[in-house]
Amino acid sequence: MIPAAFEYHAPKSLEEALRLLSRHGNEAKILAGGHSLLPLMKLRLAAPRCVIDIGRIQALRYIREENGRIAIGALTTHTEVLESPLLRAKCPLLPQTAWEIGDVQVRNRGTVGWSLAHADPAADYPAAVLALDAELVAASVHGTRTLRAMEFFVDMLTAALLPGEILTEVRVPILPPRTGTAYRKLHQPASGYALVGAAACLTLGPGGIVERVAVGLTGVGPKAYRAVAVEKALAGKKASEKLLTGAARHAVPEHVEPLSDLQASAEYRTAMAVVFVRRALESALARAQGKPR
Amino acid sequence: MATATRYMGRPLKRKEDPRLIQGLSHYVDDLRLPDMHYVVFVRSPHAHARIRSMDTSRAQTAPGVLAVLTGQDLGNAVGVIPCAAQLPEMKLALRPPLATERVLFVGEPVALVVAVDRYAARDAAELVEVEYEPLTPIVDPEKALARGAPVLHPQYSDNVAYRWELEGGDVGAAFQKADKVVRQKMVNQRLIPVALEPRAVVANYKPGENKLTVWSTTQIPHLLRTQIAAALGVPEYIVHVIAPEVGGGFGSKLNVYAEEVLVAHLAMRLGKPVKWTESRRENFQATIHGRDQIATMELAVKRDGTLLGLRCHILADLGAYYQLLTPLIPTLTGLMICGCYKIPAVRVEITGAFTNKMATDAYRGAGRPEATYFIERAIDMVAAELKKDPAEIRRKNFPKPKEFPYATPTGLIYDSANYPKSLDMALKKSGYRRLRAQQAKLRRQGRYLGIGLSTYVEICAMGPSSAMPAGGWESATVRIEPTGKVNILTGASPHGQGQETSFAQIAADLLGLEPDDIHVVHGDTAIVPYGIGTFGSRATAVGGTAVYTALVKIRDKLATIAGHILQEDPQRLVFRDKKIFLKSNPAKSVAFAEAVGAAYIAKALPAGMEPGLEATHFFEPSNFTFPFGAHVAVVEVDPETGEVHLQRYVAVDDCGNVINPLLVDGQVHGGIVQALGQAFLEEAVYDENGQLITGELTDYAIPRAWDVPRLETARTVTPSPVNPLGVKGVGEAGTIGATPALVNAVVDALAPFGVRHLDMPTKRERIWQLIRKFKPTGSRPATKRVGDGRGRRGRRKR
Amino acid sequence: MKLQGSYTLPAKREAVWQLLNDPQRLAECLPGCEQLEVVGVDHYRVRLKLGMAAISGNYTGSVKLTEKKPPAWCRMSVEGQGAAGFVQGEAKIELAGEGNQTVVRYAGEASVGGLIASVGNRMMELAARRILEQFFANLASQLRT
Ligand SMILES: Cc1cc2nc3c(=O)[nH]c(=O)nc-3n(C[C@H](O)[C@H](O)[C@H](O)COP(=O)(O)OP(=O)(O)OC[C@H]3O[C@@H](n4cnc5c(N)ncnc54)[C@H](O)[C@@H]3O)c2cc1C
């Protein structure tokens, strides 16, 4: 468990970090909490020539309300998300998701930015940011650009960040009234990551009609995705247990190739995606109806 | 002389804890010596291959490198890795410390690099070029025995390491008389011991003094010292082994490893202090594994549930080479296969097989968890077959308390027990009847509760020397300093069990002192007389008895001195409150320290008495001890996902007299959690090419705090007649008793789906499949869902 | 690990066959290929840098055509070794002409050992598929130019 030699930089500002990144290009890796990168380096599965530790850039660590949205700095830890009164009140899906990540130590160290930038197919946040239709802000020496969650996850371990870009911020909506959210997860028994993780965000309209619904799934395929077919089966219909159960059956569309590994076959993953989507929807619905769950 | 029990039996907090929880203790890896060099091993990525060539030239010239060695370079300088076990007609499979011609498992070391720091050593290790010619790997032990299978050790004609048989009673007749025969093949899967502290070794040789000091995280410092001396061909007196703080072992450090011997050799060869610390990956590949037995059990029973006979065939996957006790472990399974039941006729056959894997060896329970699992699962199947309550089948077949000492048909003498009492207590404490009623009610609602029982007996306090590969005794020295403070030197080498506390309790009571007056020393061969070590739940029953007996010798001597001072009969003196006084007249007393001082000043000792205060005892037990107990597990299975939630766990254990109930509870808790690991989660998986694909903690699941409910423990006390303390041992009992209780509970939960047996670990997907594929003869059981998907975190509180 | 699939290339069968047998152009198509050296008839030694995202490693190995029937099919064996482990595989590659296009079908078995087998388990098959996809995409663009 001994990494290869590397050059280490600890920039104090984002600008400095971006300059370093553009100077070192492909040879460099960003280090945030290090919980994903360091294990890879210690096993020498990753051997970047240069490590840019952005951990000290305090300016990337915040949760604040801005222009009708909540902006979260990329260096915010899972614990900070979990404990944020602002998020708990106005966008509880993120704290609900953070709660399911790893253990106390992992939550104290791991950052929101990674979870997204690393695009681990079993990470939890991707499901939530998809269900929230979040915006992700990437910065480089050339400026910043904003991506939608739907276009952010490209493939296993591959996010839509360009070389030289750092993910700086995640923006999530302030949820309207009569909205319920839930994250339900089947843990991989060894690592604690998601074998299947389903995030649901559901808003009820007059007469108990599903006005808006979004479902994000992680763990099932090579990348997290929106379960669009599930959403279609629900939208505009009167919410009921039967409706949710039927809709959940569309959790794994044709184009998703379910992963298969030691811990779960593709068949089991697919079946569990259906179960956990339904459970997430049921909890979200109950919360939207104001029932405690 | 009466002994007060002021401290024995009390839940004293551990003396060792303050230093451990404050980070003030020292493990091997904390050691830093001037000019220390570091070792990294180059290991085989192949399960089975011929080594075509090795080229170390690039590594030799890498920066910071002091030496690069292959097996060829070592020549005969380091002997083979020892195996202490001897079985009749056993084939030997001893491992060279570095492979030279062939590699036989993934992780087998082929070369080593010594450099100024870990980084340089690791970098250079990547430059060692090894060309392998892959050979067909032998992974499945059943296929290993098939005719025409490739042979692992070319000097032999097949992969059978040994065959071992045992028969007692008339087995043929028993099966003929039977109303029913219950048969089942069961797999007790391969496990990986995951001690918090991985292995680590530091060695330093001082040529002027001709002293080789080896620090190793081991359970057996003295045996290791002997074996290092033998492997290096040096006199034993030059070798000094120290086991500092040891962060868990569970049997995995009851061994002599290639790395230990090689690091010792390097220190002498290179004249520099040398350190090696295992990575978790190496721990998974090259530290011994546990279990890995496939058993076919057959029980012959009468219609009323009386057991008549047992036949068992065990196929034990031993791995590629023997480690210290490898071939012996399965025979313990054979000896204990009857469990706590009267079975008049027994036949056991064991076949040990060589495969391209790491060696199996002693892992918490070593052979007994397997035996208990096989018999306890089989008993549940008998109950299911005869439609009787599993508690009743058990009770019916217990030997009665008055039948002890009880001789088993496998040739053992169980020392003492009261099985019905512990079963009754467990049933009462768990509310067994109510649980069954609740189970029936919930099933109607589509919820699946499972109640699992296990009544176990195990063999421990290893043991009489006649039955042990390398001595079954233990040593203790009690040395009282002139100031009246007491040193206890024990040959047992505790590593987390808490003997620094429990031995101090024994001494405090015998000498009328406080536990803080007592200092327990262990794990250093230069200080402590030769000892055997800590394993097989022996440290208290054998090591503690040695301590007790040495204390009695010292106390007798002190009583004689005090009697001489007080001019009283030593037999009438009492030791209490740091005084020695006349029982009938406490005012007539001498301070403990004064009596001690007299022994050293030696001006007024009774005629002919030796000065000083030191006594050593080597205790040789007459028999093993046989702790027992009854466990009840309650689980709920989520029929939609196959997840198993452990809801309650009740453990009633009997380990004889209890010196410190807190320590006993700690051992039981840890044991149960380890059992939960085997029952529900853990499995070392080698793929068809012999690659260990559960190579890290990301894929090998061990239990977490949130997997464990509050454990409910209780005790019965049946003293052992084998030693004067009346103690039995409890280090492994939890693991032994709990594994079958947990699996029995899962199978019980799945009974409505026609499930009769399920191999470990009881994986979610497998359970989900069983439920899905169930074709009912009547109406299909409801699978209304239970949870809301909060899964195992549901219990987690914030 | 079993690997099989097919890919349609925008060229006639003979052109595809030629490309597969031209070491220089083949090297340009092998993902991460840093060096390809001819060591005998239908036998190459290669140096590759392979990986996914943050994970990558260097491998040296050989590619050998063990049997062939131009331009219809060939059998190929591949082996590679690196610090992260080793890969061994064998595959049969069949070319079927369909007008101006060629359908390449491949079916084979690969085994991995060492570090990548014991920690990369869950990503292995997908990574292999991605590398193959990349390879075919490179072939296609070579054939287009
Ligand atoms: C034992 C354990 C259990 C875990 N369990 C879970 C779990 O259950 N669910 C889960 O979702 N996660 C889990 N994790 C991961 C955890 O959530 C951490 O968030 C994540 O590993 C660490 O983020 P980090 O800040 O440490 O990223 P790092 O390791 O520092 O970085 C990871 C990668 O992202 C890149 N990167 C980091 N920040 C940025 C950025 N701002 N812009 C661009 N690229 C960036 C880095 O270059 C690197 O390639 C677990 C981790 C551990 C160690």
PDB file of C-alpha atoms in Angstrom, chain B residues 293-501:
ATOM      1  CA  GLN B 293     -14.635 -28.073   4.638  1.00  0.00           C
ATOM      2  CA  ILE B 294     -17.318 -29.861   2.689  1.00  0.00           C
ATOM      3  CA  ALA B 295     -19.185 -32.364   4.821  1.00  0.00           C
ATOM      4  CA  THR B 296     -21.712 -35.017   4.005  1.00  0.00           C
ATOM      5  CA  MET B 297     -23.636 -35.723   7.182  1.00  0.00           C
ATOM      6  CA  GLU B 298     -25.940 -38.640   7.807  1.00  0.00           C
ATOM      7  CA  LEU B 299     -27.932 -39.081  10.998  1.00  0.00           C
ATOM      8  CA  ALA B 300     -29.803 -42.287  11.803  1.00  0.00           C
ATOM      9  CA  VAL B 301     -32.802 -41.604  14.048  1.00  0.00           C
ATOM     10  CA  LYS B 302     -35.740 -43.339  15.613  1.00  0.00           C
ATOM     11  CA  ARG B 303     -39.206 -42.013  14.958  1.00  0.00           C
ATOM     12  CA  ASP B 304     -39.314 -40.492  18.436  1.00  0.00           C
ATOM     13  CA  GLY B 305     -36.206 -38.449  17.694  1.00  0.00           C
ATOM     14  CA  THR B 306     -33.609 -40.601  19.444  1.00  0.00           C
ATOM     15  CA  LEU B 307     -30.283 -40.426  17.643  1.00  0.00           C
ATOM     16  CA  LEU B 308     -28.814 -43.822  16.821  1.00  0.00           C
ATOM     17  CA  GLY B 309     -25.836 -43.183  14.619  1.00  0.00           C
ATOM     18  CA  LEU B 310     -23.858 -40.649  12.633  1.00  0.00           C
ATOM     19  CA  ARG B 311     -21.791 -40.928   9.502  1.00  0.00           C
ATOM     20  CA  CYS B 312     -19.793 -38.013   8.240  1.00  0.00           C
ATOM     21  CA  HIS B 313     -17.411 -37.554   5.378  1.00  0.00           C
ATOM     22  CA  ILE B 314     -15.375 -34.399   5.315  1.00  0.00           C
ATOM     23  CA  LEU B 315     -13.410 -33.065   2.418  1.00  0.00           C
ATOM     24  CA  ALA B 316     -10.994 -30.476   3.716  1.00  0.00           C
ATOM     25  CA  ASP B 317      -9.397 -28.040   1.297  1.00  0.00           C
ATOM     26  CA  LEU B 318      -5.962 -27.533   2.814  1.00  0.00           C
ATOM     27  CA  GLY B 319      -4.511 -25.240   0.156  1.00  0.00           C
ATOM     28  CA  ALA B 320      -1.149 -25.747  -1.488  1.00  0.00           C
ATOM     29  CA  TYR B 321       1.224 -26.174   1.436  1.00  0.00           C
ATOM     30  CA  TYR B 322       1.018 -26.844   5.142  1.00  0.00           C
ATOM     31  CA  GLN B 323       1.426 -24.117   7.651  1.00  0.00           C
ATOM     32  CA  LEU B 324       1.971 -24.904  11.339  1.00  0.00           C
ATOM     33  CA  LEU B 325      -1.196 -26.924  12.066  1.00  0.00           C
ATOM     34  CA  THR B 326      -2.929 -27.195   8.673  1.00  0.00           C
ATOM     35  CA  PRO B 327      -3.586 -30.945   8.481  1.00  0.00           C
ATOM     36  CA  LEU B 328      -4.630 -31.182  12.115  1.00  0.00           C
ATOM     37  CA  ILE B 329      -7.581 -28.789  12.103  1.00  0.00           C
ATOM     38  CA  PRO B 330     -10.124 -31.001  10.293  1.00  0.00           C
ATOM     39  CA  THR B 331      -9.439 -33.836  12.743  1.00  0.00           C
ATOM     40  CA  LEU B 332     -10.772 -31.636  15.547  1.00  0.00           C
ATOM     41  CA  THR B 333     -13.989 -31.461  13.557  1.00  0.00           C
ATOM     42  CA  GLY B 334     -14.021 -35.250  13.480  1.00  0.00           C
ATOM     43  CA  LEU B 335     -13.489 -35.556  17.217  1.00  0.00           C
ATOM     44  CA  MET B 336     -16.291 -33.112  18.055  1.00  0.00           C
ATOM     45  CA  ILE B 337     -18.803 -34.211  15.426  1.00  0.00           C
ATOM     46  CA  CYS B 338     -21.279 -35.635  17.981  1.00  0.00           C
ATOM     47  CA  GLY B 339     -21.733 -32.241  19.609  1.00  0.00           C
ATOM     48  CA  CYS B 340     -23.554 -32.392  22.922  1.00  0.00           C
ATOM     49  CA  TYR B 341     -25.603 -35.429  21.999  1.00  0.00           C
ATOM     50  CA  LYS B 342     -25.477 -39.065  22.936  1.00  0.00           C
ATOM     51  CA  ILE B 343     -24.859 -40.816  19.658  1.00  0.00           C
ATOM     52  CA  PRO B 344     -23.886 -44.424  20.284  1.00  0.00           C
ATOM     53  CA  ALA B 345     -22.308 -45.134  16.901  1.00  0.00           C
ATOM     54  CA  VAL B 346     -20.146 -42.811  14.835  1.00  0.00           C
ATOM     55  CA  ARG B 347     -18.013 -43.028  11.756  1.00  0.00           C
ATOM     56  CA  VAL B 348     -15.987 -40.099  10.436  1.00  0.00           C
ATOM     57  CA  GLU B 349     -13.814 -40.071   7.340  1.00  0.00           C
ATOM     58  CA  ILE B 350     -11.710 -37.083   6.446  1.00  0.00           C
ATOM     59  CA  THR B 351      -9.889 -36.471   3.201  1.00  0.00           C
ATOM     60  CA  GLY B 352      -7.458 -33.582   3.032  1.00  0.00           C
ATOM     61  CA  ALA B 353      -6.945 -32.163  -0.449  1.00  0.00           C
ATOM     62  CA  PHE B 354      -4.196 -30.008  -1.948  1.00  0.00           C
ATOM     63  CA  THR B 355      -5.377 -27.098  -4.102  1.00  0.00           C
ATOM     64  CA  ASN B 356      -3.747 -23.955  -5.532  1.00  0.00           C
ATOM     65  CA  LYS B 357      -4.748 -21.712  -2.645  1.00  0.00           C
ATOM     66  CA  MET B 358      -3.326 -20.325   0.550  1.00  0.00           C
ATOM     67  CA  ALA B 359      -3.119 -22.860   3.373  1.00  0.00           C
ATOM     68  CA  THR B 360      -6.008 -23.170   5.770  1.00  0.00           C
ATOM     69  CA  ASP B 361      -5.157 -23.389   9.448  1.00  0.00           C
ATOM     70  CA  ALA B 362      -6.490 -22.501  12.890  1.00  0.00           C
ATOM     71  CA  TYR B 363      -9.041 -19.705  12.753  1.00  0.00           C
ATOM     72  CA  ARG B 364     -11.131 -18.848  15.817  1.00  0.00           C
ATOM     73  CA  GLY B 365     -12.654 -22.172  16.774  1.00  0.00           C
ATOM     74  CA  ALA B 366     -10.370 -24.230  14.520  1.00  0.00           C
ATOM     75  CA  GLY B 367     -12.337 -27.339  13.617  1.00  0.00           C
ATOM     76  CA  ARG B 368     -15.004 -26.972  16.284  1.00  0.00           C
ATOM     77  CA  PRO B 369     -17.172 -24.364  14.534  1.00  0.00           C
ATOM     78  CA  GLU B 370     -17.292 -26.759  11.607  1.00  0.00           C
ATOM     79  CA  ALA B 371     -18.296 -29.730  13.793  1.00  0.00           C
ATOM     80  CA  THR B 372     -20.902 -27.693  15.641  1.00  0.00           C
ATOM     81  CA  TYR B 373     -22.280 -26.283  12.422  1.00  0.00           C
ATOM     82  CA  PHE B 374     -22.601 -29.709  10.793  1.00  0.00           C
ATOM     83  CA  ILE B 375     -24.272 -31.414  13.760  1.00  0.00           C
ATOM     84  CA  GLU B 376     -26.491 -28.463  14.679  1.00  0.00           C
ATOM     85  CA  ARG B 377     -27.736 -28.059  11.139  1.00  0.00           C
ATOM     86  CA  ALA B 378     -28.348 -31.810  10.925  1.00  0.00           C
ATOM     87  CA  ILE B 379     -30.285 -31.807  14.206  1.00  0.00           C
ATOM     88  CA  ASP B 380     -32.565 -29.095  12.849  1.00  0.00           C
ATOM     89  CA  MET B 381     -33.155 -31.202   9.763  1.00  0.00           C
ATOM     90  CA  VAL B 382     -34.095 -34.151  11.975  1.00  0.00           C
ATOM     91  CA  ALA B 383     -36.584 -31.930  13.790  1.00  0.00           C
ATOM     92  CA  ALA B 384     -38.047 -30.707  10.495  1.00  0.00           C
ATOM     93  CA  GLU B 385     -38.227 -34.241   9.135  1.00  0.00           C
ATOM     94  CA  LEU B 386     -40.012 -35.562  12.227  1.00  0.00           C
ATOM     95  CA  LYS B 387     -42.090 -32.378  12.572  1.00  0.00           C
ATOM     96  CA  LYS B 388     -40.864 -31.866  16.116  1.00  0.00           C
ATOM     97  CA  ASP B 389     -39.647 -28.771  17.867  1.00  0.00           C
ATOM     98  CA  PRO B 390     -35.877 -28.434  17.464  1.00  0.00           C
ATOM     99  CA  ALA B 391     -35.557 -27.700  21.200  1.00  0.00           C
ATOM    100  CA  GLU B 392     -37.188 -30.999  22.056  1.00  0.00           C
ATOM    101  CA  ILE B 393     -35.006 -33.090  19.733  1.00  0.00           C
ATOM    102  CA  ARG B 394     -31.997 -31.527  21.367  1.00  0.00           C
ATOM    103  CA  ARG B 395     -33.166 -32.081  24.920  1.00  0.00           C
ATOM    104  CA  LYS B 396     -34.062 -35.675  24.191  1.00  0.00           C
ATOM    105  CA  ASN B 397     -30.524 -36.544  23.163  1.00  0.00           C
ATOM    106  CA  PHE B 398     -28.462 -34.733  25.802  1.00  0.00           C
ATOM    107  CA  PRO B 399     -26.416 -36.855  28.176  1.00  0.00           C
ATOM    108  CA  LYS B 400     -27.798 -36.316  31.705  1.00  0.00           C
ATOM    109  CA  PRO B 401     -25.807 -34.095  34.088  1.00  0.00           C
ATOM    110  CA  LYS B 402     -25.060 -37.098  36.296  1.00  0.00           C
ATOM    111  CA  GLU B 403     -23.448 -38.947  33.377  1.00  0.00           C
ATOM    112  CA  PHE B 404     -20.384 -36.660  33.511  1.00  0.00           C
ATOM    113  CA  PRO B 405     -17.501 -37.114  32.983  1.00  0.00           C
ATOM    114  CA  TYR B 406     -19.002 -38.414  29.770  1.00  0.00           C
ATOM    115  CA  ALA B 407     -17.091 -40.566  27.271  1.00  0.00           C
ATOM    116  CA  THR B 408     -17.911 -39.958  23.615  1.00  0.00           C
ATOM    117  CA  PRO B 409     -17.662 -42.633  20.928  1.00  0.00           C
ATOM    118  CA  THR B 410     -14.980 -40.461  19.333  1.00  0.00           C
ATOM    119  CA  GLY B 411     -12.738 -41.113  22.323  1.00  0.00           C
ATOM    120  CA  LEU B 412     -13.042 -37.891  24.291  1.00  0.00           C
ATOM    121  CA  ILE B 413     -14.054 -37.399  27.907  1.00  0.00           C
ATOM    122  CA  TYR B 414     -16.322 -34.375  28.335  1.00  0.00           C
ATOM    123  CA  ASP B 415     -15.381 -32.984  31.753  1.00  0.00           C
ATOM    124  CA  SER B 416     -18.596 -31.551  33.163  1.00  0.00           C
ATOM    125  CA  ALA B 417     -21.869 -30.121  31.883  1.00  0.00           C
ATOM    126  CA  ASN B 418     -25.513 -29.462  32.425  1.00  0.00           C
ATOM    127  CA  TYR B 419     -26.942 -29.122  28.921  1.00  0.00           C
ATOM    128  CA  PRO B 420     -30.666 -29.059  29.837  1.00  0.00           C
ATOM    129  CA  LYS B 421     -30.070 -26.199  32.226  1.00  0.00           C
ATOM    130  CA  SER B 422     -28.434 -23.959  29.647  1.00  0.00           C
ATOM    131  CA  LEU B 423     -31.068 -24.803  27.034  1.00  0.00           C
ATOM    132  CA  ASP B 424     -33.865 -24.018  29.487  1.00  0.00           C
ATOM    133  CA  MET B 425     -32.284 -20.730  30.378  1.00  0.00           C
ATOM    134  CA  ALA B 426     -31.874 -19.741  26.740  1.00  0.00           C
ATOM    135  CA  LEU B 427     -35.469 -20.663  25.925  1.00  0.00           C
ATOM    136  CA  LYS B 428     -36.753 -18.749  28.897  1.00  0.00           C
ATOM    137  CA  LYS B 429     -34.618 -15.696  28.310  1.00  0.00           C
ATOM    138  CA  SER B 430     -35.558 -15.502  24.643  1.00  0.00           C
ATOM    139  CA  GLY B 431     -39.252 -16.138  25.334  1.00  0.00           C
ATOM    140  CA  TYR B 432     -39.090 -19.040  22.934  1.00  0.00           C
ATOM    141  CA  ARG B 433     -42.777 -19.982  23.149  1.00  0.00           C
ATOM    142  CA  ARG B 434     -43.880 -16.424  22.541  1.00  0.00           C
ATOM    143  CA  LEU B 435     -41.462 -16.160  19.645  1.00  0.00           C
ATOM    144  CA  ARG B 436     -42.988 -19.221  17.984  1.00  0.00           C
ATOM    145  CA  ALA B 437     -46.490 -17.751  18.394  1.00  0.00           C
ATOM    146  CA  GLN B 438     -45.326 -14.447  16.974  1.00  0.00           C
ATOM    147  CA  GLN B 439     -43.698 -16.265  14.069  1.00  0.00           C
ATOM    148  CA  ALA B 440     -46.961 -18.015  13.195  1.00  0.00           C
ATOM    149  CA  LYS B 441     -48.870 -14.745  13.367  1.00  0.00           C
ATOM    150  CA  LEU B 442     -46.407 -12.847  11.204  1.00  0.00           C
ATOM    151  CA  ARG B 443     -46.286 -15.586   8.586  1.00  0.00           C
ATOM    152  CA  ARG B 444     -49.986 -15.094   8.046  1.00  0.00           C
ATOM    153  CA  GLN B 445     -49.179 -11.448   7.313  1.00  0.00           C
ATOM    154  CA  GLY B 446     -46.493 -12.375   4.820  1.00  0.00           C
ATOM    155  CA  ARG B 447     -43.590 -11.657   7.142  1.00  0.00           C
ATOM    156  CA  TYR B 448     -40.892 -14.204   7.772  1.00  0.00           C
ATOM    157  CA  LEU B 449     -39.411 -14.497  11.200  1.00  0.00           C
ATOM    158  CA  GLY B 450     -36.859 -17.222  11.817  1.00  0.00           C
ATOM    159  CA  ILE B 451     -35.885 -18.637  15.167  1.00  0.00           C
ATOM    160  CA  GLY B 452     -32.624 -20.539  15.299  1.00  0.00           C
ATOM    161  CA  LEU B 453     -31.279 -22.672  18.113  1.00  0.00           C
ATOM    162  CA  SER B 454     -27.899 -24.082  18.735  1.00  0.00           C
ATOM    163  CA  THR B 455     -26.738 -26.098  21.687  1.00  0.00           C
ATOM    164  CA  TYR B 456     -23.039 -26.591  21.523  1.00  0.00           C
ATOM    165  CA  VAL B 457     -20.097 -28.109  23.293  1.00  0.00           C
ATOM    166  CA  GLU B 458     -16.544 -27.379  22.343  1.00  0.00           C
ATOM    167  CA  ILE B 459     -13.126 -28.688  23.213  1.00  0.00           C
ATOM    168  CA  CYS B 460     -10.616 -26.198  24.490  1.00  0.00           C
ATOM    169  CA  ALA B 461      -7.982 -25.348  27.064  1.00  0.00           C
ATOM    170  CA  MET B 462      -5.537 -27.045  24.685  1.00  0.00           C
ATOM    171  CA  GLY B 463      -4.578 -29.378  26.226  1.00  0.00           C
ATOM    172  CA  PRO B 464      -2.713 -32.364  27.600  1.00  0.00           C
ATOM    173  CA  SER B 465       0.691 -32.618  25.923  1.00  0.00           C
ATOM    174  CA  SER B 466      -0.073 -36.194  24.904  1.00  0.00           C
ATOM    175  CA  ALA B 467      -2.738 -34.847  22.555  1.00  0.00           C
ATOM    176  CA  MET B 468      -0.909 -31.775  21.269  1.00  0.00           C
ATOM    177  CA  PRO B 469       1.628 -31.366  18.487  1.00  0.00           C
ATOM    178  CA  ALA B 470       4.016 -29.195  20.497  1.00  0.00           C
ATOM    179  CA  GLY B 471       3.292 -29.401  24.188  1.00  0.00           C
ATOM    180  CA  GLY B 472       0.029 -28.670  25.926  1.00  0.00           C
ATOM    181  CA  TRP B 473       1.298 -27.209  29.185  1.00  0.00           C
ATOM    182  CA  GLU B 474       1.867 -23.597  30.140  1.00  0.00           C
ATOM    183  CA  SER B 475       4.378 -21.860  32.331  1.00  0.00           C
ATOM    184  CA  ALA B 476       4.141 -19.117  34.904  1.00  0.00           C
ATOM    185  CA  THR B 477       6.596 -17.416  37.151  1.00  0.00           C
ATOM    186  CA  VAL B 478       5.548 -15.323  40.105  1.00  0.00           C
ATOM    187  CA  ARG B 479       8.261 -12.997  41.282  1.00  0.00           C
ATOM    188  CA  ILE B 480       7.604 -10.705  44.207  1.00  0.00           C
ATOM    189  CA  GLU B 481       9.918  -7.716  44.303  1.00  0.00           C
ATOM    190  CA  PRO B 482      11.534  -6.657  47.626  1.00  0.00           C
ATOM    191  CA  THR B 483       9.048  -3.760  47.819  1.00  0.00           C
ATOM    192  CA  GLY B 484       6.125  -6.153  47.793  1.00  0.00           C
ATOM    193  CA  LYS B 485       5.020  -5.586  44.219  1.00  0.00           C
ATOM    194  CA  VAL B 486       4.270  -8.668  42.200  1.00  0.00           C
ATOM    195  CA  ASN B 487       5.381  -9.652  38.730  1.00  0.00           C
ATOM    196  CA  ILE B 488       3.607 -12.442  36.953  1.00  0.00           C
ATOM    197  CA  LEU B 489       5.424 -13.786  33.949  1.00  0.00           C
ATOM    198  CA  THR B 490       3.169 -15.901  31.787  1.00  0.00           C
ATOM    199  CA  GLY B 491       4.082 -18.119  28.879  1.00  0.00           C
ATOM    200  CA  ALA B 492       0.628 -17.502  27.462  1.00  0.00           C
ATOM    201  CA  SER B 493       0.861 -14.571  25.107  1.00  0.00           C
ATOM    202  CA  PRO B 494      -2.418 -12.672  25.348  1.00  0.00           C
ATOM    203  CA  HIS B 495      -3.287 -10.316  22.498  1.00  0.00           C
ATOM    204  CA  GLY B 496      -6.554  -8.712  23.423  1.00  0.00           C
ATOM    205  CA  GLN B 497      -8.066 -11.324  25.740  1.00  0.00           C
ATOM    206  CA  GLY B 498      -7.357  -9.318  28.913  1.00  0.00           C
ATOM    207  CA  GLN B 499      -5.147 -11.662  30.934  1.00  0.00           C
ATOM    208  CA  GLU B 500      -3.232  -8.719  32.358  1.00  0.00           C
ATOM    209  CA  THR B 501      -6.426  -8.053  34.263  1.00  0.00           C
TER     210      THR B 501
END
